[in-house]
């Protein structure tokens, strides 16, 4: 980190006094002083000259007029009268564009303030905050589109942003098919409607009622649809980086969508991603060549405003996952934000005791923890979820969560996560049972209980728990 010192001083202030003051100001501040700034007329002071040399810094001089223009937290009338500016030290820091991290400190004859210079060359703090703002304020939009065409120049800018996405081996596997024709959009709409009905039919009754109130596409409400496609073989045989992981072409195309989404947000264009499709059926309606696959179908149009939070959150369908759950330190399961203590299984137990409500949904789920056997045989009812702990991966089915815990501790941790993620998806009550009764299955069941309770869900054990032998640390 590069630091800036702003220094105001009376004539004749000694090196020793300045050194002690600067030492005091820098206590607890990490970084190297690269620049010292003072007011015109003080640059030749021997004490200051010696200080600057001892720091190995450069000395800059600012006029009192420029300093007087800066807004500072601690202006002084007295300094204003003497120096022609209400602040030297703080104003000198602010003038360099640095962030003021230590406001003015005083000794008998001097003042010093410390600033931190931008760590991101080329981007001011304001620039950076715009980037973070557009990321935070991007929304998936399905409602509130205006009856206004999307201007070609604007659309080109947004597509340009998409087209700047990173891609594996620079293969750029995406294409953008712009669809305005109503007849085509109606056909695509019909496909989405059919998938919507199929999804609704797969839901338990309480969830279906909630789903009925959700809008999942705006295909006919927007003037423009964009089918983003992916050519998984683009670039031929030796695309750099794709050889070991062919999924990377799909990642690349998905990033292009995110670029498009962010640029559109900044331009006031709403974008809604629709995935209620069999991609091949959309491909057939759009007449895509067989080697090209649909990656995403986007509904695009001007909107008056963007909601502050995702629609699925506002409707109570799902909740956002705290970042601290998604960050693991050094080892999987040691979760916590950078700089914080990672939480262990024991900490999770404490969290269960303190009970912080996160989800608050009304959905009831029967969770069966199963060790071995055919997990799918339990899946008759729509409100059943099977958690399979065996080492063997079961056949793919979203009703079966495979959680092959290797130790008792890990089983608890995985169980906690299962419960938390269910609560985020609107589950308010867990009816728990464990089939098979192995130690690992019992621990995982325990973890689900703790995780559910920690998030404020109701958790009922509906069978008799088996005794476990070893206890987690
Ligand atoms: C790959 C993908 C597919 C999606 N499919 C749909 C969809 O079919 N219908 C829908 O309403 N939203 C869809 N969404 C939007 C998500 O529901 C939305 O991104 C999420 O709720 C978070 O809200 P936000 O994008 O406003 O932050 C999709 C999002 C992604 C990334």
Short mmCIF file of C-alpha atoms and ligand atoms in Angstrom, two decimals:
data_model
loop_
_atom_site.label_atom_id
_atom_site.label_comp_id
_atom_site.label_asym_id
_atom_site.label_seq_id
_atom_site.Cartn_x
_atom_site.Cartn_y
_atom_site.Cartn_z
CA UNK A 1 0.00 0.00 0.00
CA UNK A 2 1.33 3.43 -0.87
CA UNK A 3 0.79 6.12 1.71
CA UNK A 4 0.73 9.90 1.43
CA UNK A 5 1.62 12.22 4.28
CA UNK A 6 0.19 15.71 4.38
CA UNK A 7 2.30 17.92 6.62
CA UNK A 8 1.78 21.46 7.85
CA UNK A 9 4.54 23.01 9.94
CA UNK A 10 5.74 26.22 11.50
CA UNK A 11 9.10 27.55 10.35
CA UNK A 12 11.91 25.98 12.34
CA UNK A 13 10.05 22.79 13.40
CA UNK A 14 12.74 20.21 14.15
CA UNK A 15 13.27 16.90 12.40
CA UNK A 16 12.85 15.09 15.72
CA UNK A 17 9.44 16.65 16.38
CA UNK A 18 8.26 15.81 12.86
CA UNK A 19 9.63 12.27 13.08
CA UNK A 20 7.84 11.60 16.40
CA UNK A 21 4.58 13.02 15.07
CA UNK A 22 4.76 10.95 11.89
CA UNK A 23 5.58 7.82 13.89
CA UNK A 24 2.50 8.44 16.00
CA UNK A 25 0.35 8.96 12.91
CA UNK A 26 1.60 5.79 11.23
CA UNK A 27 1.01 3.52 14.23
CA UNK A 28 -1.17 0.64 13.01
CA UNK A 29 -1.19 1.85 9.39
CA UNK A 30 0.16 -0.68 6.89
CA UNK A 31 2.05 0.67 3.89
CA UNK A 32 5.03 2.61 2.67
CA UNK A 33 5.15 6.41 2.51
CA UNK A 34 5.77 7.32 -1.12
CA UNK A 35 4.85 11.00 -1.05
CA UNK A 36 4.91 13.89 1.40
CA UNK A 37 2.90 16.98 0.54
CA UNK A 38 3.20 20.36 2.18
CA UNK A 39 2.15 23.93 1.52
CA UNK A 40 4.14 26.25 -0.71
CA UNK A 41 6.76 28.13 1.32
CA UNK A 42 7.59 25.28 3.69
CA UNK A 43 9.34 22.94 1.25
CA UNK A 44 12.83 24.12 2.17
CA UNK A 45 12.43 23.64 5.92
CA UNK A 46 15.47 21.56 7.04
CA UNK A 47 13.42 19.43 9.45
CA UNK A 48 11.00 18.53 6.68
CA UNK A 49 13.76 17.93 4.14
CA UNK A 50 15.46 15.51 6.51
CA UNK A 51 12.20 13.69 7.25
CA UNK A 52 11.45 13.24 3.55
CA UNK A 53 14.97 11.93 2.91
CA UNK A 54 14.73 9.48 5.84
CA UNK A 55 11.44 8.12 4.45
CA UNK A 56 12.85 7.79 0.93
CA UNK A 57 9.75 9.65 -0.27
CA UNK A 58 9.18 12.39 -2.84
CA UNK A 59 8.17 15.86 -1.67
CA UNK A 60 5.31 17.65 -3.40
CA UNK A 61 4.28 21.22 -2.83
CA UNK A 62 0.72 22.51 -3.05
CA UNK A 63 -0.44 26.10 -3.22
CA UNK A 64 -2.60 27.42 -0.40
CA UNK A 65 -5.27 28.21 -3.00
CA UNK A 66 -5.49 24.57 -4.10
CA UNK A 67 -5.44 23.37 -0.51
CA UNK A 68 -8.23 25.77 0.43
CA UNK A 69 -10.46 24.19 -2.21
CA UNK A 70 -10.37 20.74 -0.61
CA UNK A 71 -13.12 19.51 1.67
CA UNK A 72 -11.62 18.19 4.89
CA UNK A 73 -13.03 16.79 8.12
CA UNK A 74 -11.12 19.09 10.52
CA UNK A 75 -10.69 22.64 9.13
CA UNK A 76 -9.12 25.24 11.45
CA UNK A 77 -9.86 28.95 11.46
CA UNK A 78 -6.48 29.72 12.99
CA UNK A 79 -4.60 27.88 10.25
CA UNK A 80 -6.79 29.64 7.74
CA UNK A 81 -5.61 33.00 8.96
CA UNK A 82 -1.95 31.99 9.11
CA UNK A 83 -1.60 29.87 5.97
CA UNK A 84 -4.43 31.06 3.73
CA UNK A 85 -6.08 27.64 3.88
CA UNK A 86 -8.18 26.11 6.64
CA UNK A 87 -6.21 22.88 6.41
CA UNK A 88 -2.75 21.93 5.23
CA UNK A 89 -2.24 18.34 6.35
CA UNK A 90 -5.65 16.89 5.51
CA UNK A 91 -6.15 19.05 2.43
CA UNK A 92 -2.74 17.99 1.11
CA UNK A 93 -3.75 14.32 1.40
CA UNK A 94 -7.14 14.85 -0.21
CA UNK A 95 -5.57 16.86 -3.03
CA UNK A 96 -3.53 13.84 -4.15
CA UNK A 97 -6.72 11.80 -4.55
CA UNK A 98 -5.73 9.55 -1.65
CA UNK A 99 -8.24 8.26 0.85
CA UNK A 100 -7.77 9.96 4.23
CA UNK A 101 -7.07 7.14 6.70
CA UNK A 102 -5.61 9.15 9.63
CA UNK A 103 -7.10 12.63 10.11
CA UNK A 104 -4.97 15.47 11.42
CA UNK A 105 -2.67 14.84 14.41
CA UNK A 106 -0.87 17.80 16.04
CA UNK A 107 2.39 18.49 17.83
CA UNK A 108 3.54 21.89 19.11
CA UNK A 109 4.67 23.09 15.69
CA UNK A 110 3.24 20.71 13.08
CA UNK A 111 0.23 18.77 11.82
CA UNK A 112 0.21 15.52 9.90
CA UNK A 113 -2.49 13.47 8.15
CA UNK A 114 -2.13 10.11 6.39
CA UNK A 115 -3.75 9.01 3.15
CA UNK A 116 -3.89 5.76 1.23
CA UNK A 117 -3.34 6.02 -2.49
CA UNK A 118 -5.59 4.08 -4.82
CA UNK A 119 -4.51 0.48 -5.04
CA UNK A 120 -6.17 0.09 -8.44
CA UNK A 121 -4.32 1.98 -11.14
CA UNK A 122 -6.65 3.70 -13.55
CA UNK A 123 -9.75 3.39 -11.37
CA UNK A 124 -10.74 5.96 -8.81
CA UNK A 125 -12.81 4.96 -5.82
CA UNK A 126 -15.86 6.36 -7.58
CA UNK A 127 -15.15 4.23 -10.67
CA UNK A 128 -14.82 1.14 -8.55
CA UNK A 129 -17.99 1.82 -6.68
CA UNK A 130 -19.88 2.06 -9.99
CA UNK A 131 -18.63 -1.40 -10.95
CA UNK A 132 -19.81 -2.82 -7.64
CA UNK A 133 -23.08 -0.93 -7.92
CA UNK A 134 -23.94 -2.28 -11.34
CA UNK A 135 -23.16 -5.82 -10.15
CA UNK A 136 -25.36 -5.37 -7.07
CA UNK A 137 -28.16 -3.65 -8.98
CA UNK A 138 -28.35 -6.05 -11.94
CA UNK A 139 -31.70 -7.83 -11.79
CA UNK A 140 -33.45 -10.59 -13.63
CA UNK A 141 -36.46 -8.67 -14.91
CA UNK A 142 -39.77 -10.22 -15.90
CA UNK A 143 -42.21 -7.35 -15.29
CA UNK A 144 -42.58 -3.65 -15.98
CA UNK A 145 -41.23 -3.54 -19.54
CA UNK A 146 -41.96 -0.36 -21.50
CA UNK A 147 -43.48 -0.25 -24.96
CA UNK A 148 -40.29 1.15 -26.47
CA UNK A 149 -38.01 -0.39 -29.08
CA UNK A 150 -34.36 -1.08 -28.30
CA UNK A 151 -32.19 1.30 -30.26
CA UNK A 152 -29.64 -0.34 -32.57
CA UNK A 153 -26.66 1.61 -31.26
CA UNK A 154 -27.53 0.82 -27.68
CA UNK A 155 -28.01 -2.85 -28.53
CA UNK A 156 -24.66 -2.94 -30.31
CA UNK A 157 -22.94 -1.51 -27.21
CA UNK A 158 -24.51 -4.17 -25.05
CA UNK A 159 -23.58 -6.94 -27.49
CA UNK A 160 -20.07 -5.52 -27.65
CA UNK A 161 -19.83 -5.95 -23.88
CA UNK A 162 -21.01 -9.56 -24.18
CA UNK A 163 -18.53 -10.19 -26.96
CA UNK A 164 -15.65 -8.99 -24.77
CA UNK A 165 -16.16 -11.91 -22.39
CA UNK A 166 -13.23 -14.15 -21.55
CA UNK A 167 -13.32 -17.53 -23.28
CA UNK A 168 -11.33 -20.71 -23.12
CA UNK A 169 -8.44 -20.53 -25.60
CA UNK A 170 -10.10 -17.34 -26.92
CA UNK A 171 -12.53 -19.69 -28.67
CA UNK A 172 -15.46 -17.23 -28.33
CA UNK A 173 -18.03 -20.02 -28.61
CA UNK A 174 -21.10 -17.75 -28.42
CA UNK A 175 -23.44 -16.25 -31.00
CA UNK A 176 -26.39 -13.94 -30.48
CA UNK A 177 -29.60 -14.52 -32.40
CA UNK A 178 -31.80 -11.41 -32.20
CA UNK A 179 -35.50 -12.23 -32.37
CA UNK A 180 -38.15 -9.58 -32.81
CA UNK A 181 -40.68 -11.48 -34.89
CA UNK A 182 -43.85 -12.02 -32.87
CA UNK A 183 -44.77 -15.31 -34.55
CA UNK A 184 -41.39 -16.82 -33.63
CA UNK A 185 -41.62 -15.48 -30.09
CA UNK A 186 -45.11 -16.93 -29.73
CA UNK A 187 -43.80 -20.39 -30.63
CA UNK A 188 -41.00 -20.05 -28.09
CA UNK A 189 -43.52 -18.79 -25.55
CA UNK A 190 -45.64 -21.92 -26.06
CA UNK A 191 -42.61 -24.10 -25.30
CA UNK A 192 -41.98 -22.20 -22.07
CA UNK A 193 -45.66 -22.45 -21.09
CA UNK A 194 -45.55 -26.25 -21.51
CA UNK A 195 -42.43 -26.49 -19.33
CA UNK A 196 -44.03 -24.25 -16.76
CA UNK A 197 -47.00 -26.62 -16.52
CA UNK A 198 -44.69 -29.64 -16.23
CA UNK A 199 -42.72 -28.00 -13.40
CA UNK A 200 -45.90 -26.98 -11.58
CA UNK A 201 -47.18 -30.55 -11.78
CA UNK A 202 -43.96 -31.85 -10.17
CA UNK A 203 -44.34 -29.65 -7.07
CA UNK A 204 -45.93 -30.49 -3.72
CA UNK A 205 -49.28 -28.68 -3.28
CA UNK A 206 -47.99 -25.86 -1.01
CA UNK A 207 -45.08 -25.07 -3.29
CA UNK A 208 -47.29 -25.20 -6.36
CA UNK A 209 -49.56 -22.54 -4.90
CA UNK A 210 -46.55 -20.26 -4.39
CA UNK A 211 -45.27 -20.99 -7.90
CA UNK A 212 -48.62 -20.04 -9.43
CA UNK A 213 -47.99 -16.43 -8.39
CA UNK A 214 -44.59 -16.21 -10.05
CA UNK A 215 -43.87 -14.84 -13.51
CA UNK A 216 -41.08 -16.81 -15.14
CA UNK A 217 -40.66 -15.17 -18.53
CA UNK A 218 -41.39 -12.02 -20.54
CA UNK A 219 -41.04 -13.44 -24.04
CA UNK A 220 -44.02 -11.57 -25.47
CA UNK A 221 -43.76 -8.56 -23.13
CA UNK A 222 -40.39 -7.44 -24.49
CA UNK A 223 -39.65 -6.08 -27.96
CA UNK A 224 -36.51 -8.15 -28.27
CA UNK A 225 -35.47 -11.70 -27.41
CA UNK A 226 -31.87 -12.86 -27.69
CA UNK A 227 -30.97 -16.52 -28.02
CA UNK A 228 -27.37 -16.93 -26.87
CA UNK A 229 -25.87 -20.04 -28.37
CA UNK A 230 -22.74 -22.09 -27.84
CA UNK A 231 -20.69 -23.99 -30.38
CA UNK A 232 -18.82 -26.49 -28.18
CA UNK A 233 -16.33 -27.36 -30.92
CA UNK A 234 -15.53 -23.86 -32.12
CA UNK A 235 -11.86 -23.38 -32.89
CA UNK A 236 -11.19 -27.00 -33.83
CA UNK A 237 -8.99 -29.56 -32.22
CA UNK A 238 -6.40 -27.67 -30.20
CA UNK A 239 -8.23 -24.96 -28.30
CA UNK A 240 -5.95 -23.99 -25.45
CA UNK A 241 -7.32 -25.01 -22.05
CA UNK A 242 -10.37 -26.90 -23.32
CA UNK A 243 -8.71 -30.28 -23.68
CA UNK A 244 -8.90 -31.18 -20.00
CA UNK A 245 -12.31 -29.72 -19.27
CA UNK A 246 -14.78 -29.42 -22.15
CA UNK A 247 -17.25 -27.64 -19.86
CA UNK A 248 -15.13 -24.53 -20.22
CA UNK A 249 -16.79 -23.60 -23.52
CA UNK A 250 -20.13 -23.42 -21.72
CA UNK A 251 -18.60 -21.36 -18.93
CA UNK A 252 -17.25 -18.95 -21.54
CA UNK A 253 -20.63 -18.48 -23.21
CA UNK A 254 -22.33 -18.01 -19.83
CA UNK A 255 -19.88 -15.26 -18.94
CA UNK A 256 -20.83 -13.51 -22.18
CA UNK A 257 -24.41 -13.47 -20.92
CA UNK A 258 -23.32 -11.95 -17.64
CA UNK A 259 -21.39 -9.23 -19.47
CA UNK A 260 -24.48 -8.51 -21.55
CA UNK A 261 -26.65 -8.46 -18.42
CA UNK A 262 -24.40 -5.97 -16.61
CA UNK A 263 -24.00 -3.64 -19.59
CA UNK A 264 -27.76 -3.74 -20.15
CA UNK A 265 -28.36 -2.80 -16.53
CA UNK A 266 -26.08 0.19 -16.83
CA UNK A 267 -27.98 1.23 -20.00
CA UNK A 268 -31.41 0.92 -18.36
CA UNK A 269 -32.34 -2.26 -20.23
CA UNK A 270 -34.02 -5.06 -18.33
CA UNK A 271 -32.97 -8.64 -19.10
CA UNK A 272 -34.79 -11.81 -18.06
CA UNK A 273 -33.20 -15.21 -18.58
CA UNK A 274 -35.68 -17.97 -19.43
CA UNK A 275 -34.66 -21.58 -18.99
CA UNK A 276 -38.06 -23.29 -19.00
CA UNK A 277 -37.12 -25.10 -22.20
CA UNK A 278 -35.79 -28.23 -23.71
CA UNK A 279 -32.92 -26.47 -25.55
CA UNK A 280 -33.29 -28.72 -28.60
CA UNK A 281 -36.95 -27.70 -29.00
CA UNK A 282 -36.02 -24.03 -29.01
CA UNK A 283 -33.18 -24.80 -31.41
CA UNK A 284 -35.72 -26.39 -33.78
CA UNK A 285 -38.10 -23.39 -33.60
CA UNK A 286 -35.21 -21.01 -34.26
CA UNK A 287 -33.74 -23.18 -37.01
CA UNK A 288 -30.33 -23.43 -35.36
CA UNK A 289 -27.74 -25.60 -37.13
CA UNK A 290 -27.45 -28.94 -35.34
CA UNK A 291 -23.90 -28.30 -34.08
CA UNK A 292 -24.98 -25.12 -32.27
CA UNK A 293 -26.78 -25.39 -28.93
CA UNK A 294 -28.94 -22.96 -27.01
CA UNK A 295 -27.18 -21.62 -23.94
CA UNK A 296 -29.62 -18.99 -22.76
CA UNK A 297 -32.79 -17.29 -23.90
CA UNK A 298 -33.04 -13.64 -22.91
CA UNK A 299 -35.99 -11.26 -22.91
CA UNK A 300 -34.76 -7.70 -23.32
CA UNK A 301 -36.44 -4.30 -23.13
CA UNK A 302 -36.47 -0.88 -21.50
CA UNK A 303 -37.79 -0.70 -17.97
CA UNK A 304 -38.60 2.23 -15.74
CA UNK A 305 -37.00 0.78 -12.65
CA UNK A 306 -35.08 -2.16 -11.32
CA UNK A 307 -36.18 -3.88 -8.13
CA UNK A 308 -33.82 -3.62 -5.19
CA UNK A 309 -33.83 -7.39 -4.61
CA UNK A 310 -34.39 -10.51 -6.73
CA UNK A 311 -38.04 -11.24 -7.39
CA UNK A 312 -37.69 -14.74 -5.95
CA UNK A 313 -36.56 -13.16 -2.68
CA UNK A 314 -39.28 -10.56 -2.59
CA UNK A 315 -41.92 -13.21 -3.19
CA UNK A 316 -40.44 -15.41 -0.43
CA UNK A 317 -39.69 -18.25 -2.86
CA UNK A 318 -35.99 -18.37 -2.03
CA UNK A 319 -33.40 -16.45 -0.01
CA UNK A 320 -29.87 -15.32 -0.66
CA UNK A 321 -27.06 -17.49 0.69
CA UNK A 322 -24.73 -15.61 3.05
CA UNK A 323 -21.25 -15.20 1.59
CA UNK A 324 -19.73 -16.65 4.77
CA UNK A 325 -21.37 -20.02 3.95
CA UNK A 326 -19.77 -20.06 0.54
CA UNK A 327 -16.20 -19.29 1.58
CA UNK A 328 -14.01 -22.08 2.94
CA UNK A 329 -10.61 -21.40 4.44
CA UNK A 330 -7.85 -23.86 3.54
CA UNK A 331 -10.14 -26.89 3.94
CA UNK A 332 -13.63 -27.66 2.74
CA UNK A 333 -16.05 -27.09 5.60
CA UNK A 334 -13.98 -24.44 7.40
CA UNK A 335 -16.34 -21.68 6.43
CA UNK A 336 -16.00 -17.98 7.08
CA UNK A 337 -15.21 -14.65 5.47
CA UNK A 338 -11.58 -13.73 4.82
CA UNK A 339 -10.09 -12.49 8.08
CA UNK A 340 -12.68 -14.18 10.27
CA UNK A 341 -12.43 -17.37 12.30
CA UNK A 342 -13.62 -20.26 10.15
CA UNK A 343 -16.53 -22.07 11.79
CA UNK A 344 -16.16 -25.71 12.67
CA UNK A 345 -18.74 -28.31 13.54
CA UNK A 346 -18.69 -27.20 17.18
CA UNK A 347 -19.35 -23.63 16.15
CA UNK A 348 -22.25 -24.83 14.07
CA UNK A 349 -23.73 -26.43 17.16
CA UNK A 350 -23.43 -23.10 18.98
CA UNK A 351 -25.09 -21.40 16.05
CA UNK A 352 -27.98 -23.85 16.39
CA UNK A 353 -28.41 -22.72 19.98
CA UNK A 354 -28.48 -19.04 19.04
CA UNK A 355 -30.97 -19.68 16.21
CA UNK A 356 -30.80 -17.03 13.49
CA UNK A 357 -33.80 -17.19 11.20
CA UNK A 358 -32.89 -16.96 7.53
CA UNK A 359 -35.56 -18.50 5.37
CA UNK A 360 -38.94 -18.45 7.04
CA UNK A 361 -40.68 -20.43 4.28
CA UNK A 362 -43.73 -22.57 4.83
CA UNK A 363 -42.72 -25.57 2.79
CA UNK A 364 -42.62 -28.94 4.59
CA UNK A 365 -40.11 -31.55 3.41
CA UNK A 366 -39.68 -35.14 4.52
CA UNK A 367 -35.95 -35.76 4.57
CA UNK A 368 -34.80 -39.37 4.53
CA UNK A 369 -31.14 -40.01 5.18
CA UNK A 370 -30.32 -43.30 3.48
CA UNK A 371 -27.12 -45.31 3.63
CA UNK A 372 -26.95 -47.58 0.62
CA UNK A 373 -29.79 -49.29 -1.25
CA UNK A 374 -31.87 -47.76 -3.98
CA UNK A 375 -32.51 -44.16 -2.95
CA UNK A 376 -35.01 -43.66 -5.75
CA UNK A 377 -37.45 -46.20 -4.26
CA UNK A 378 -38.30 -43.66 -1.53
CA UNK A 379 -39.15 -40.87 -3.94
CA UNK A 380 -42.88 -41.59 -4.39
CA UNK A 381 -44.24 -38.38 -2.81
CA UNK A 382 -43.29 -34.95 -4.20
CA UNK A 383 -42.34 -33.63 -0.74
CA UNK A 384 -39.71 -36.33 -0.10
CA UNK A 385 -36.01 -35.64 -0.36
CA UNK A 386 -33.52 -38.49 -0.05
CA UNK A 387 -30.03 -37.77 1.24
CA UNK A 388 -27.79 -40.65 0.16
CA UNK A 389 -24.61 -41.07 2.22
CA UNK A 390 -23.04 -44.14 0.55
CA UNK A 391 -19.77 -43.84 -1.37
CA UNK A 392 -21.44 -44.90 -4.60
CA UNK A 393 -22.97 -42.11 -6.64
CA UNK A 394 -26.70 -42.75 -7.17
CA UNK A 395 -28.44 -42.25 -10.51
CA UNK A 396 -28.95 -38.55 -11.18
CA UNK A 397 -32.22 -37.26 -9.74
CA UNK A 398 -32.77 -33.92 -8.06
CA UNK A 399 -34.81 -35.76 -5.41
CA UNK A 400 -31.62 -37.53 -4.29
CA UNK A 401 -28.83 -35.49 -2.74
CA UNK A 402 -25.60 -37.46 -2.73
CA UNK A 403 -23.54 -36.57 0.33
CA UNK A 404 -20.76 -39.19 0.65
CA UNK A 405 -19.36 -38.08 4.01
CA UNK A 406 -15.90 -39.49 4.76
CA UNK A 407 -15.86 -38.88 8.52
CA UNK A 408 -18.37 -38.27 11.30
CA UNK A 409 -17.36 -34.60 11.43
CA UNK A 410 -17.80 -34.18 7.73
CA UNK A 411 -21.20 -35.87 7.93
CA UNK A 412 -22.38 -33.25 10.44
CA UNK A 413 -21.01 -30.45 8.29
CA UNK A 414 -22.66 -31.79 5.13
CA UNK A 415 -25.92 -32.27 7.01
CA UNK A 416 -25.86 -28.68 8.25
CA UNK A 417 -25.37 -27.49 4.69
CA UNK A 418 -28.24 -29.62 3.36
CA UNK A 419 -30.59 -28.06 5.91
CA UNK A 420 -29.38 -24.51 5.31
CA UNK A 421 -29.78 -24.83 1.56
CA UNK A 422 -33.29 -26.24 1.95
CA UNK A 423 -34.25 -23.33 4.19
CA UNK A 424 -32.92 -20.94 1.54
CA UNK A 425 -35.29 -22.61 -0.91
CA UNK A 426 -38.32 -21.86 1.26
CA UNK A 427 -38.42 -24.93 3.51
CA UNK A 428 -39.78 -24.08 6.96
CA UNK A 429 -40.27 -27.56 8.39
CA UNK A 430 -38.14 -30.69 8.13
CA UNK A 431 -39.50 -34.12 8.99
CA UNK A 432 -36.36 -36.14 9.52
CA UNK A 433 -35.69 -39.84 9.47
CA UNK A 434 -32.65 -42.02 8.94
CA UNK A 435 -32.79 -45.39 7.19
CA UNK A 436 -29.96 -47.84 7.83
CA UNK A 437 -28.66 -46.25 11.01
CA UNK A 438 -24.91 -46.20 10.28
CA UNK A 439 -22.84 -43.73 12.33
CA UNK A 440 -22.24 -41.51 9.33
CA UNK A 441 -25.94 -41.48 8.42
CA UNK A 442 -26.88 -40.64 12.01
CA UNK A 443 -24.32 -37.83 12.16
CA UNK A 444 -25.57 -36.41 8.91
CA UNK A 445 -29.12 -36.53 10.24
CA UNK A 446 -27.91 -34.70 13.36
CA UNK A 447 -26.23 -32.09 11.16
CA UNK A 448 -29.47 -31.53 9.24
CA UNK A 449 -31.25 -31.03 12.57
CA UNK A 450 -28.70 -28.49 13.80
CA UNK A 451 -28.56 -26.67 10.49
CA UNK A 452 -32.36 -26.48 10.29
CA UNK A 453 -32.70 -25.24 13.86
CA UNK A 454 -29.91 -22.69 13.36
CA UNK A 455 -31.88 -21.20 10.49
CA UNK A 456 -35.10 -21.10 12.48
CA UNK A 457 -36.85 -24.04 10.78
CA UNK A 458 -39.04 -26.51 12.65
CA UNK A 459 -37.28 -29.86 12.76
CA UNK A 460 -39.01 -33.06 13.84
CA UNK A 461 -37.35 -36.42 14.05
CA UNK A 462 -40.06 -38.83 12.96
CA UNK A 463 -38.22 -42.09 13.69
CA UNK A 464 -36.22 -43.37 16.64
CA UNK A 465 -32.58 -42.15 16.39
CA UNK A 466 -29.97 -44.95 16.53
CA UNK A 467 -27.16 -44.67 19.08
CA UNK A 468 -23.91 -43.38 17.60
CA UNK A 469 -20.51 -44.59 18.77
CA UNK A 470 -17.90 -41.95 17.95
CA UNK A 471 -18.61 -38.30 18.59
CA UNK A 472 -17.54 -35.49 16.29
CA UNK A 473 -14.85 -33.12 17.51
C1 LIG B 1 -29.07 -19.81 -15.93
C2 LIG B 1 -30.25 -19.04 -15.41
C3 LIG B 1 -31.51 -19.42 -15.76
C4 LIG B 1 -32.63 -18.73 -15.28
N1 LIG B 1 -33.88 -19.08 -15.67
C5 LIG B 1 -34.94 -18.37 -15.26
C6 LIG B 1 -36.24 -18.67 -15.71
O1 LIG B 1 -36.48 -19.56 -16.51
N2 LIG B 1 -37.26 -17.93 -15.27
C7 LIG B 1 -37.08 -16.93 -14.36
O2 LIG B 1 -38.06 -16.31 -13.97
N3 LIG B 1 -35.84 -16.59 -13.94
C8 LIG B 1 -34.78 -17.28 -14.37
N4 LIG B 1 -33.52 -16.93 -13.96
C9 LIG B 1 -33.35 -15.76 -13.08
C10 LIG B 1 -33.11 -16.14 -11.64
O3 LIG B 1 -34.31 -16.53 -11.02
C11 LIG B 1 -32.50 -14.92 -10.94
O4 LIG B 1 -31.25 -14.66 -11.51
C12 LIG B 1 -32.32 -15.12 -9.45
O5 LIG B 1 -33.57 -15.25 -8.83
C13 LIG B 1 -31.58 -13.95 -8.82
O6 LIG B 1 -32.19 -12.73 -9.11
P1 LIG B 1 -31.43 -11.54 -9.80
O7 LIG B 1 -30.90 -12.06 -11.11
O8 LIG B 1 -32.44 -10.45 -9.97
O9 LIG B 1 -30.32 -11.15 -8.89
C14 LIG B 1 -32.42 -17.62 -14.42
C15 LIG B 1 -31.12 -17.23 -14.08
C16 LIG B 1 -30.05 -17.92 -14.57
C17 LIG B 1 -28.66 -17.47 -14.20
#
